[in-house]
Structure formats: structure tokens, C-alpha cells
């Protein structure tokens, strides 16, 4: 397939030296399971791929603020939208689902705050230790410890029906 051959060629990373024309020619010769069509603006065929792709990648790193939703907030956003757009006779049910999701998140926050509090109890600055533990990202150094923690959370923490997850982990509390 052309698309697969194109992505594999792109992954070779010859972005600075290869032009679009040479890439199209090479990928077209490799393609034998789909028909290759050519159309549209061809004025950039002689440009290096990296001049266009890398420039576009730099632009796409800026997150959109128009309608983007943090992954961890998808269920909240969906439930709120459902409540806003529910017919009058369904508003109560939609609101109950929204509140249920908020309550699940608050329970998650309380649970992990309690875990952090116990883990930092012997620290000289327990509040700062707990804040660092809950908010800061750290390099994973002890895989056995991490596995034990992840297994304990999965097996013993309450399952959140609103997150459609198995075990105690969900998209919100994995932060």
C-alpha cells in the first residue's frame, strides 16, 4: 500500500536530504497493492521533506485551546455536555451521572492523598513530601516496587463505574 510504504520511507529519517519528488518516485515503485494517484499542488515537489514536515511539526506542538479537553477530563466533559443537551425529562438522570463522576474523582483524590500522607509520615516536611509525591513526575527507578503498587491499586482500590475501567486505576487517577 502506498500509505504504508510512504510512512516506512518517512521513518527512515532522510528528511533533510530527500525531496518530495524523489520520495514519491521511490514509494510509487514500491507500491504494488494499491493504485497511486497524483493530484493537487505540486509546486513544492523539489523541496526537502524536512523543510515542510519539520516546520509543520513545530506548529503542531502548540495545543489547541478552542475545544480541546484534557484526556483525564473526557468523562466529566461528556457528562456535562449530556446534561446541558438532555431533553427536560432526562436532565435529572444526566445530572446524577455528572455528579457521580465528580464524586468518583473526589474519592480518588482523597484516597491518593491518604496514601501520600502515610508514605510521607516520617518525612521532616510531610506536607511538602506529599505535594511532591502527588504532583511531581519522577523517573521510575524501582520496577518491582512500581509493579507492587500498581497491582495493589488495581486489586484493592474501588472500581469507578463512571470510568469504565477494571480495577482501581482509571484515566483520572493515573495522573
Short mmCIF file of N, CA and C in Angstrom, two decimals:
data_model
loop_
_atom_site.label_atom_id
_atom_site.label_comp_id
_atom_site.label_asym_id
_atom_site.label_seq_id
_atom_site.Cartn_x
_atom_site.Cartn_y
_atom_site.Cartn_z
N UNK A 1 0.83 -1.19 0.00
CA UNK A 1 0.00 0.00 0.00
C UNK A 1 0.87 1.25 0.00
N UNK A 2 0.42 2.23 -0.72
CA UNK A 2 1.20 3.46 -0.83
C UNK A 2 1.40 4.11 0.54
N UNK A 3 0.32 4.17 1.34
CA UNK A 3 0.42 4.86 2.62
C UNK A 3 1.43 4.19 3.54
N UNK A 4 1.46 2.85 3.55
CA UNK A 4 2.41 2.12 4.39
C UNK A 4 3.83 2.35 3.89
N UNK A 5 4.04 2.23 2.59
CA UNK A 5 5.37 2.46 2.01
C UNK A 5 5.84 3.89 2.29
N UNK A 6 4.92 4.84 2.20
CA UNK A 6 5.27 6.24 2.44
C UNK A 6 5.70 6.43 3.90
N UNK A 7 4.93 5.86 4.86
CA UNK A 7 5.28 6.03 6.27
C UNK A 7 6.60 5.33 6.59
N UNK A 8 6.82 4.14 6.02
CA UNK A 8 8.08 3.45 6.26
C UNK A 8 9.25 4.25 5.71
N UNK A 9 9.09 4.83 4.54
CA UNK A 9 10.15 5.66 3.98
C UNK A 9 10.39 6.90 4.83
N UNK A 10 9.31 7.50 5.28
CA UNK A 10 9.42 8.69 6.13
C UNK A 10 10.15 8.38 7.43
N UNK A 11 9.89 7.18 7.98
CA UNK A 11 10.53 6.77 9.23
C UNK A 11 12.03 6.59 9.10
N UNK A 12 12.54 6.47 7.87
CA UNK A 12 13.99 6.35 7.68
C UNK A 12 14.70 7.64 8.07
N UNK A 13 13.98 8.74 8.11
CA UNK A 13 14.51 9.99 8.62
C UNK A 13 15.39 10.78 7.67
N UNK A 14 15.26 10.57 6.38
CA UNK A 14 16.07 11.32 5.42
C UNK A 14 15.38 12.63 5.05
N UNK A 15 14.88 13.30 6.07
CA UNK A 15 14.06 14.48 5.84
C UNK A 15 14.83 15.66 5.27
N UNK A 16 16.10 15.78 5.62
CA UNK A 16 16.88 16.93 5.16
C UNK A 16 17.38 16.74 3.73
N UNK A 17 17.62 15.48 3.32
CA UNK A 17 18.23 15.26 2.01
C UNK A 17 17.25 14.81 0.93
N UNK A 18 16.13 14.24 1.30
CA UNK A 18 15.21 13.71 0.30
C UNK A 18 14.15 14.74 -0.07
N UNK A 19 13.90 14.87 -1.36
CA UNK A 19 12.83 15.78 -1.80
C UNK A 19 11.53 15.00 -1.92
N UNK A 20 10.45 15.74 -1.99
CA UNK A 20 9.15 15.08 -2.18
C UNK A 20 9.13 14.30 -3.49
N UNK A 21 9.72 14.89 -4.55
CA UNK A 21 9.72 14.22 -5.86
C UNK A 21 10.43 12.86 -5.77
N UNK A 22 11.60 12.82 -5.12
CA UNK A 22 12.34 11.55 -5.05
C UNK A 22 11.60 10.55 -4.15
N UNK A 23 10.98 11.02 -3.09
CA UNK A 23 10.23 10.13 -2.22
C UNK A 23 9.02 9.55 -2.95
N UNK A 24 8.29 10.38 -3.66
CA UNK A 24 7.11 9.93 -4.40
C UNK A 24 7.51 8.89 -5.44
N UNK A 25 8.60 9.14 -6.13
CA UNK A 25 9.06 8.21 -7.15
C UNK A 25 9.45 6.87 -6.53
N UNK A 26 10.22 6.91 -5.45
CA UNK A 26 10.66 5.68 -4.79
C UNK A 26 9.47 4.91 -4.23
N UNK A 27 8.56 5.59 -3.54
CA UNK A 27 7.42 4.92 -2.91
C UNK A 27 6.45 4.38 -3.97
N UNK A 28 6.29 5.09 -5.07
CA UNK A 28 5.43 4.62 -6.15
C UNK A 28 5.96 3.31 -6.71
N UNK A 29 7.28 3.18 -6.88
CA UNK A 29 7.88 1.95 -7.40
C UNK A 29 7.69 0.79 -6.43
N UNK A 30 7.68 1.07 -5.14
CA UNK A 30 7.50 0.02 -4.12
C UNK A 30 6.05 -0.43 -3.98
N UNK A 31 5.13 0.37 -4.46
CA UNK A 31 3.71 0.11 -4.24
C UNK A 31 3.14 -0.83 -5.29
N UNK A 32 2.60 -1.98 -4.82
CA UNK A 32 2.01 -2.92 -5.75
C UNK A 32 0.64 -3.44 -5.30
N UNK A 33 0.13 -2.91 -4.18
CA UNK A 33 -1.17 -3.37 -3.67
C UNK A 33 -2.22 -2.26 -3.66
N UNK A 34 -1.90 -1.12 -4.24
CA UNK A 34 -2.88 -0.04 -4.35
C UNK A 34 -2.51 0.80 -5.56
N UNK A 35 -3.47 1.58 -6.02
CA UNK A 35 -3.23 2.45 -7.17
C UNK A 35 -2.72 3.79 -6.67
N UNK A 36 -1.66 4.26 -7.28
CA UNK A 36 -1.09 5.54 -6.89
C UNK A 36 -1.67 6.62 -7.78
N UNK A 37 -2.23 7.64 -7.17
CA UNK A 37 -2.79 8.77 -7.90
C UNK A 37 -2.03 10.02 -7.52
N UNK A 38 -1.92 10.93 -8.44
CA UNK A 38 -1.22 12.18 -8.19
C UNK A 38 -2.14 13.33 -8.57
N UNK A 39 -2.32 14.26 -7.65
CA UNK A 39 -3.18 15.40 -7.93
C UNK A 39 -2.83 16.54 -6.98
N UNK A 40 -3.32 17.71 -7.25
CA UNK A 40 -3.14 18.85 -6.36
C UNK A 40 -1.92 19.68 -6.68
N UNK A 41 -1.56 20.53 -5.76
CA UNK A 41 -0.43 21.46 -5.90
C UNK A 41 0.88 20.69 -5.86
N UNK A 42 1.68 20.82 -6.92
CA UNK A 42 2.96 20.12 -7.00
C UNK A 42 4.13 21.09 -6.97
N UNK A 43 3.88 22.32 -6.59
CA UNK A 43 4.93 23.34 -6.63
C UNK A 43 6.04 23.11 -5.61
N UNK A 44 5.83 22.26 -4.64
CA UNK A 44 6.82 22.03 -3.58
C UNK A 44 7.58 20.71 -3.75
N UNK A 45 7.38 20.01 -4.88
CA UNK A 45 7.98 18.69 -5.06
C UNK A 45 9.50 18.69 -4.96
N UNK A 46 10.14 19.79 -5.29
CA UNK A 46 11.60 19.84 -5.26
C UNK A 46 12.15 20.31 -3.91
N UNK A 47 11.28 20.57 -2.96
CA UNK A 47 11.73 20.96 -1.62
C UNK A 47 12.10 19.73 -0.81
N UNK A 48 13.04 19.92 0.12
CA UNK A 48 13.39 18.83 1.03
C UNK A 48 12.18 18.57 1.94
N UNK A 49 11.92 17.29 2.21
CA UNK A 49 10.76 16.92 3.02
C UNK A 49 10.81 17.60 4.38
N UNK A 50 11.99 17.65 4.97
CA UNK A 50 12.16 18.24 6.30
C UNK A 50 11.80 19.71 6.36
N UNK A 51 11.96 20.43 5.23
CA UNK A 51 11.61 21.85 5.23
C UNK A 51 10.12 22.05 5.49
N UNK A 52 9.31 21.09 5.08
CA UNK A 52 7.86 21.20 5.24
C UNK A 52 7.39 20.44 6.47
N UNK A 53 7.79 19.16 6.60
CA UNK A 53 7.31 18.34 7.70
C UNK A 53 7.77 18.84 9.06
N UNK A 54 9.03 19.21 9.18
CA UNK A 54 9.53 19.66 10.47
C UNK A 54 8.93 21.00 10.85
N UNK A 55 8.70 21.86 9.86
CA UNK A 55 8.05 23.14 10.14
C UNK A 55 6.64 22.93 10.64
N UNK A 56 5.92 21.99 10.03
CA UNK A 56 4.56 21.66 10.46
C UNK A 56 4.53 21.04 11.84
N UNK A 57 5.55 20.22 12.15
CA UNK A 57 5.62 19.58 13.47
C UNK A 57 5.81 20.62 14.56
N UNK A 58 6.60 21.63 14.28
CA UNK A 58 6.83 22.68 15.28
C UNK A 58 5.53 23.43 15.55
N UNK A 59 4.75 23.64 14.51
CA UNK A 59 3.49 24.34 14.70
C UNK A 59 2.48 23.50 15.47
N UNK A 60 2.52 22.18 15.27
CA UNK A 60 1.51 21.34 15.90
C UNK A 60 1.79 21.06 17.36
N UNK A 61 2.95 21.43 17.88
CA UNK A 61 3.25 21.19 19.29
C UNK A 61 2.43 22.08 20.21
N UNK A 62 1.93 23.18 19.69
CA UNK A 62 1.12 24.08 20.50
C UNK A 62 -0.28 23.51 20.62
N UNK A 63 -0.71 23.18 21.83
CA UNK A 63 -2.04 22.58 21.96
C UNK A 63 -3.15 23.56 21.61
N UNK A 64 -4.18 23.04 21.01
CA UNK A 64 -5.33 23.85 20.67
C UNK A 64 -6.13 24.14 21.93
N UNK A 65 -6.57 25.38 22.07
CA UNK A 65 -7.36 25.73 23.25
C UNK A 65 -8.82 25.95 22.88
N UNK A 66 -9.14 25.82 21.59
CA UNK A 66 -10.50 26.08 21.16
C UNK A 66 -11.50 25.11 21.79
N UNK A 67 -11.31 23.84 21.53
CA UNK A 67 -12.27 22.87 22.05
C UNK A 67 -11.57 21.63 22.61
N UNK A 68 -10.28 21.75 22.87
CA UNK A 68 -9.56 20.58 23.37
C UNK A 68 -9.94 20.30 24.82
N UNK A 69 -9.89 19.02 25.17
CA UNK A 69 -10.21 18.57 26.52
C UNK A 69 -9.08 17.68 26.98
N UNK A 70 -8.58 17.92 28.17
CA UNK A 70 -7.56 17.05 28.75
C UNK A 70 -8.12 15.63 28.80
N UNK A 71 -7.31 14.66 28.46
CA UNK A 71 -7.75 13.26 28.45
C UNK A 71 -8.39 12.86 29.76
N UNK A 72 -7.85 13.34 30.86
CA UNK A 72 -8.36 12.96 32.17
C UNK A 72 -9.73 13.58 32.46
N UNK A 73 -10.14 14.54 31.66
CA UNK A 73 -11.41 15.21 31.88
C UNK A 73 -12.50 14.83 30.87
N UNK A 74 -12.22 13.85 30.04
CA UNK A 74 -13.18 13.50 28.99
C UNK A 74 -14.54 13.08 29.58
N UNK A 75 -14.52 12.20 30.59
CA UNK A 75 -15.79 11.73 31.14
C UNK A 75 -16.59 12.88 31.78
N UNK A 76 -15.89 13.79 32.44
CA UNK A 76 -16.57 14.95 33.04
C UNK A 76 -17.17 15.81 31.94
N UNK A 77 -16.39 16.08 30.91
CA UNK A 77 -16.88 16.92 29.80
C UNK A 77 -18.06 16.29 29.09
N UNK A 78 -17.97 14.99 28.86
CA UNK A 78 -19.08 14.30 28.18
C UNK A 78 -20.34 14.33 29.04
N UNK A 79 -20.18 14.08 30.32
CA UNK A 79 -21.35 14.06 31.21
C UNK A 79 -21.97 15.46 31.32
N UNK A 80 -21.13 16.48 31.40
CA UNK A 80 -21.65 17.84 31.48
C UNK A 80 -22.38 18.22 30.19
N UNK A 81 -21.78 17.86 29.05
CA UNK A 81 -22.42 18.13 27.76
C UNK A 81 -23.75 17.40 27.68
N UNK A 82 -23.76 16.12 28.12
CA UNK A 82 -25.00 15.34 28.08
C UNK A 82 -26.08 16.01 28.92
N UNK A 83 -25.71 16.53 30.09
CA UNK A 83 -26.69 17.22 30.93
C UNK A 83 -27.19 18.49 30.24
N UNK A 84 -26.26 19.28 29.69
CA UNK A 84 -26.66 20.52 29.02
C UNK A 84 -27.60 20.27 27.86
N UNK A 85 -27.40 19.17 27.16
CA UNK A 85 -28.16 18.92 25.93
C UNK A 85 -29.27 17.89 26.10
N UNK A 86 -29.49 17.44 27.31
CA UNK A 86 -30.54 16.43 27.55
C UNK A 86 -31.93 17.06 27.43
N UNK A 87 -32.88 16.27 26.93
CA UNK A 87 -34.26 16.76 26.95
C UNK A 87 -34.68 16.94 28.42
N UNK A 88 -35.61 17.78 28.64
CA UNK A 88 -36.02 18.15 30.01
C UNK A 88 -36.30 16.92 30.88
N UNK A 89 -36.96 15.91 30.33
CA UNK A 89 -37.30 14.73 31.13
C UNK A 89 -36.08 13.87 31.48
N UNK A 90 -34.92 14.11 30.84
CA UNK A 90 -33.71 13.33 31.11
C UNK A 90 -32.65 14.11 31.89
N UNK A 91 -32.94 15.40 32.15
CA UNK A 91 -31.94 16.25 32.81
C UNK A 91 -31.53 15.71 34.18
N UNK A 92 -32.48 15.23 34.96
CA UNK A 92 -32.17 14.72 36.29
C UNK A 92 -31.22 13.53 36.24
N UNK A 93 -31.46 12.62 35.34
CA UNK A 93 -30.59 11.45 35.19
C UNK A 93 -29.20 11.87 34.71
N UNK A 94 -29.14 12.79 33.76
CA UNK A 94 -27.85 13.26 33.25
C UNK A 94 -27.07 13.99 34.34
N UNK A 95 -27.77 14.79 35.15
CA UNK A 95 -27.10 15.50 36.24
C UNK A 95 -26.57 14.51 37.28
N UNK A 96 -27.33 13.47 37.56
CA UNK A 96 -26.88 12.45 38.53
C UNK A 96 -25.61 11.77 38.04
N UNK A 97 -25.51 11.49 36.76
CA UNK A 97 -24.29 10.89 36.21
C UNK A 97 -23.12 11.85 36.35
N UNK A 98 -23.32 13.11 36.03
CA UNK A 98 -22.27 14.11 36.16
C UNK A 98 -21.78 14.19 37.61
N UNK A 99 -22.68 14.27 38.55
CA UNK A 99 -22.32 14.36 39.97
C UNK A 99 -21.61 13.09 40.40
N UNK A 100 -22.03 11.95 39.91
CA UNK A 100 -21.38 10.68 40.23
C UNK A 100 -19.92 10.68 39.80
N UNK A 101 -19.65 11.19 38.63
CA UNK A 101 -18.28 11.26 38.12
C UNK A 101 -17.44 12.20 38.99
N UNK A 102 -18.00 13.35 39.35
CA UNK A 102 -17.29 14.29 40.22
C UNK A 102 -17.00 13.64 41.57
N UNK A 103 -17.97 12.94 42.11
CA UNK A 103 -17.77 12.25 43.40
C UNK A 103 -16.70 11.17 43.31
N UNK A 104 -16.68 10.42 42.20
CA UNK A 104 -15.63 9.41 42.00
C UNK A 104 -14.25 10.07 42.00
N UNK A 105 -14.14 11.20 41.34
CA UNK A 105 -12.86 11.90 41.28
C UNK A 105 -12.44 12.40 42.66
N UNK A 106 -13.40 12.91 43.42
CA UNK A 106 -13.08 13.38 44.77
C UNK A 106 -12.62 12.22 45.64
N UNK A 107 -13.26 11.05 45.50
CA UNK A 107 -12.82 9.87 46.26
C UNK A 107 -11.41 9.45 45.84
N UNK A 108 -11.13 9.51 44.55
CA UNK A 108 -9.78 9.21 44.08
C UNK A 108 -8.76 10.16 44.71
N UNK A 109 -9.08 11.46 44.68
CA UNK A 109 -8.17 12.45 45.27
C UNK A 109 -7.94 12.17 46.75
N UNK A 110 -9.00 11.87 47.48
CA UNK A 110 -8.89 11.60 48.91
C UNK A 110 -8.06 10.34 49.16
N UNK A 111 -8.30 9.31 48.38
CA UNK A 111 -7.57 8.06 48.55
C UNK A 111 -6.07 8.25 48.33
N UNK A 112 -5.72 8.90 47.23
CA UNK A 112 -4.29 9.07 46.94
C UNK A 112 -3.65 10.09 47.88
N UNK A 113 -4.41 11.04 48.39
CA UNK A 113 -3.88 11.94 49.41
C UNK A 113 -3.58 11.16 50.69
N UNK A 114 -4.45 10.22 51.02
CA UNK A 114 -4.23 9.39 52.21
C UNK A 114 -2.99 8.51 52.03
N UNK A 115 -2.84 7.93 50.85
CA UNK A 115 -1.66 7.11 50.57
C UNK A 115 -0.40 7.97 50.67
N UNK A 116 -0.45 9.15 50.06
CA UNK A 116 0.70 10.06 50.13
C UNK A 116 1.00 10.48 51.55
N UNK A 117 -0.03 10.73 52.34
CA UNK A 117 0.15 11.12 53.74
C UNK A 117 0.85 10.04 54.54
N UNK A 118 0.44 8.80 54.33
CA UNK A 118 1.06 7.68 55.05
C UNK A 118 2.50 7.47 54.58
N UNK A 119 2.72 7.58 53.28
CA UNK A 119 4.07 7.37 52.75
C UNK A 119 5.03 8.46 53.21
N UNK A 120 4.51 9.65 53.49
CA UNK A 120 5.36 10.78 53.88
C UNK A 120 5.33 11.07 55.38
N UNK A 121 4.70 10.21 56.14
CA UNK A 121 4.53 10.45 57.58
C UNK A 121 5.85 10.65 58.31
N UNK A 122 6.89 9.96 57.91
CA UNK A 122 8.18 10.06 58.60
C UNK A 122 9.08 11.15 58.02
N UNK A 123 8.61 11.86 57.04
CA UNK A 123 9.41 12.92 56.42
C UNK A 123 9.50 14.13 57.35
N UNK A 124 10.60 14.88 57.21
CA UNK A 124 10.75 16.10 58.02
C UNK A 124 9.74 17.16 57.59
N UNK A 125 9.35 17.13 56.34
CA UNK A 125 8.33 18.06 55.83
C UNK A 125 7.23 17.24 55.15
N UNK A 126 6.33 16.65 55.93
CA UNK A 126 5.32 15.75 55.35
C UNK A 126 4.42 16.41 54.30
N UNK A 127 4.05 17.65 54.51
CA UNK A 127 3.16 18.32 53.54
C UNK A 127 3.86 18.51 52.20
N UNK A 128 5.13 18.93 52.24
CA UNK A 128 5.89 19.12 51.00
C UNK A 128 6.15 17.78 50.32
N UNK A 129 6.48 16.76 51.13
CA UNK A 129 6.70 15.41 50.60
C UNK A 129 5.44 14.92 49.87
N UNK A 130 4.30 15.10 50.49
CA UNK A 130 3.04 14.65 49.91
C UNK A 130 2.74 15.40 48.62
N UNK A 131 2.97 16.71 48.63
CA UNK A 131 2.73 17.52 47.43
C UNK A 131 3.62 17.05 46.29
N UNK A 132 4.90 16.81 46.60
CA UNK A 132 5.83 16.32 45.57
C UNK A 132 5.38 14.96 45.04
N UNK A 133 4.96 14.09 45.95
CA UNK A 133 4.54 12.75 45.56
C UNK A 133 3.32 12.78 44.64
N UNK A 134 2.39 13.65 44.92
CA UNK A 134 1.15 13.69 44.16
C UNK A 134 1.24 14.52 42.88
N UNK A 135 2.13 15.53 42.87
CA UNK A 135 2.15 16.46 41.74
C UNK A 135 3.35 16.32 40.82
N UNK A 136 4.47 15.84 41.33
CA UNK A 136 5.71 15.83 40.55
C UNK A 136 5.88 14.51 39.82
N UNK A 137 6.40 14.59 38.62
CA UNK A 137 6.73 13.38 37.87
C UNK A 137 8.18 13.04 38.18
N UNK A 138 8.42 11.77 38.43
CA UNK A 138 9.76 11.31 38.77
C UNK A 138 10.14 10.14 37.88
N UNK A 139 11.43 9.97 37.71
CA UNK A 139 11.93 8.84 36.93
C UNK A 139 11.64 7.55 37.70
N UNK A 140 11.17 6.56 36.99
CA UNK A 140 10.87 5.28 37.60
C UNK A 140 12.18 4.52 37.77
N UNK A 141 12.52 4.20 39.02
CA UNK A 141 13.79 3.55 39.30
C UNK A 141 13.64 2.13 39.82
N UNK A 142 12.57 1.83 40.50
CA UNK A 142 12.38 0.52 41.11
C UNK A 142 11.15 -0.15 40.51
N UNK A 143 11.37 -0.95 39.48
CA UNK A 143 10.26 -1.57 38.76
C UNK A 143 9.47 -2.53 39.65
N UNK A 144 10.14 -3.24 40.54
CA UNK A 144 9.44 -4.18 41.42
C UNK A 144 8.49 -3.43 42.35
N UNK A 145 8.94 -2.32 42.90
CA UNK A 145 8.10 -1.50 43.77
C UNK A 145 6.91 -0.96 42.98
N UNK A 146 7.17 -0.47 41.78
CA UNK A 146 6.10 0.07 40.93
C UNK A 146 5.08 -1.01 40.62
N UNK A 147 5.54 -2.20 40.30
CA UNK A 147 4.64 -3.30 39.99
C UNK A 147 3.77 -3.63 41.20
N UNK A 148 4.38 -3.66 42.38
CA UNK A 148 3.64 -3.96 43.61
C UNK A 148 2.57 -2.90 43.86
N UNK A 149 2.93 -1.63 43.70
CA UNK A 149 1.98 -0.54 43.88
C UNK A 149 0.84 -0.62 42.88
N UNK A 150 1.20 -0.79 41.61
CA UNK A 150 0.17 -0.85 40.57
C UNK A 150 -0.78 -2.03 40.80
N UNK A 151 -0.24 -3.17 41.19
CA UNK A 151 -1.08 -4.34 41.46
C UNK A 151 -2.00 -4.09 42.65
N UNK A 152 -1.47 -3.46 43.71
CA UNK A 152 -2.28 -3.18 44.90
C UNK A 152 -3.42 -2.22 44.57
N UNK A 153 -3.13 -1.19 43.81
CA UNK A 153 -4.18 -0.24 43.43
C UNK A 153 -5.23 -0.95 42.57
N UNK A 154 -4.77 -1.74 41.63
CA UNK A 154 -5.70 -2.43 40.74
C UNK A 154 -6.61 -3.39 41.51
N UNK A 155 -6.03 -4.11 42.48
CA UNK A 155 -6.79 -5.14 43.19
C UNK A 155 -7.63 -4.61 44.35
N UNK A 156 -7.17 -3.55 45.03
CA UNK A 156 -7.80 -3.15 46.28
C UNK A 156 -8.56 -1.83 46.24
N UNK A 157 -8.27 -1.00 45.28
CA UNK A 157 -8.96 0.29 45.24
C UNK A 157 -10.31 0.13 44.56
N UNK A 158 -11.26 0.97 44.93
CA UNK A 158 -12.62 0.82 44.38
C UNK A 158 -12.65 1.08 42.88
N UNK A 159 -13.43 0.28 42.20
CA UNK A 159 -13.61 0.45 40.77
C UNK A 159 -14.60 1.59 40.55
N UNK A 160 -14.28 2.46 39.63
CA UNK A 160 -15.15 3.58 39.32
C UNK A 160 -16.02 3.23 38.12
N UNK A 161 -17.31 3.11 38.34
CA UNK A 161 -18.22 2.76 37.25
C UNK A 161 -18.23 3.83 36.17
N UNK A 162 -17.98 5.06 36.55
CA UNK A 162 -18.05 6.15 35.58
C UNK A 162 -16.86 6.19 34.64
N UNK A 163 -15.79 5.45 34.95
CA UNK A 163 -14.60 5.48 34.10
C UNK A 163 -14.45 4.24 33.23
N UNK A 164 -15.35 3.31 33.35
CA UNK A 164 -15.31 2.10 32.52
C UNK A 164 -13.93 1.44 32.58
N UNK A 165 -13.36 1.34 33.78
CA UNK A 165 -12.03 0.77 33.94
C UNK A 165 -12.11 -0.45 34.85
N UNK A 166 -11.17 -1.36 34.67
CA UNK A 166 -11.10 -2.50 35.56
C UNK A 166 -10.14 -2.17 36.68
N UNK A 167 -10.39 -2.67 37.84
CA UNK A 167 -9.51 -2.38 38.96
C UNK A 167 -9.61 -0.94 39.39
N UNK A 168 -8.73 -0.53 40.27
CA UNK A 168 -8.80 0.81 40.83
C UNK A 168 -8.21 1.90 39.96
N UNK A 169 -7.53 1.55 38.89
CA UNK A 169 -6.96 2.58 38.02
C UNK A 169 -8.02 3.13 37.07
N UNK A 170 -7.92 4.41 36.76
CA UNK A 170 -8.75 4.99 35.71
C UNK A 170 -8.00 6.17 35.12
N UNK A 171 -8.54 6.71 34.05
CA UNK A 171 -7.87 7.79 33.34
C UNK A 171 -7.62 9.01 34.19
N UNK A 172 -8.43 9.24 35.20
CA UNK A 172 -8.25 10.40 36.07
C UNK A 172 -7.16 10.18 37.10
N UNK A 173 -7.21 9.07 37.82
CA UNK A 173 -6.28 8.93 38.94
C UNK A 173 -4.90 8.44 38.53
N UNK A 174 -4.70 8.06 37.29
CA UNK A 174 -3.36 7.67 36.87
C UNK A 174 -2.42 8.87 36.73
N UNK A 175 -2.95 10.05 36.96
CA UNK A 175 -2.10 11.22 36.85
C UNK A 175 -1.00 11.17 37.88
#
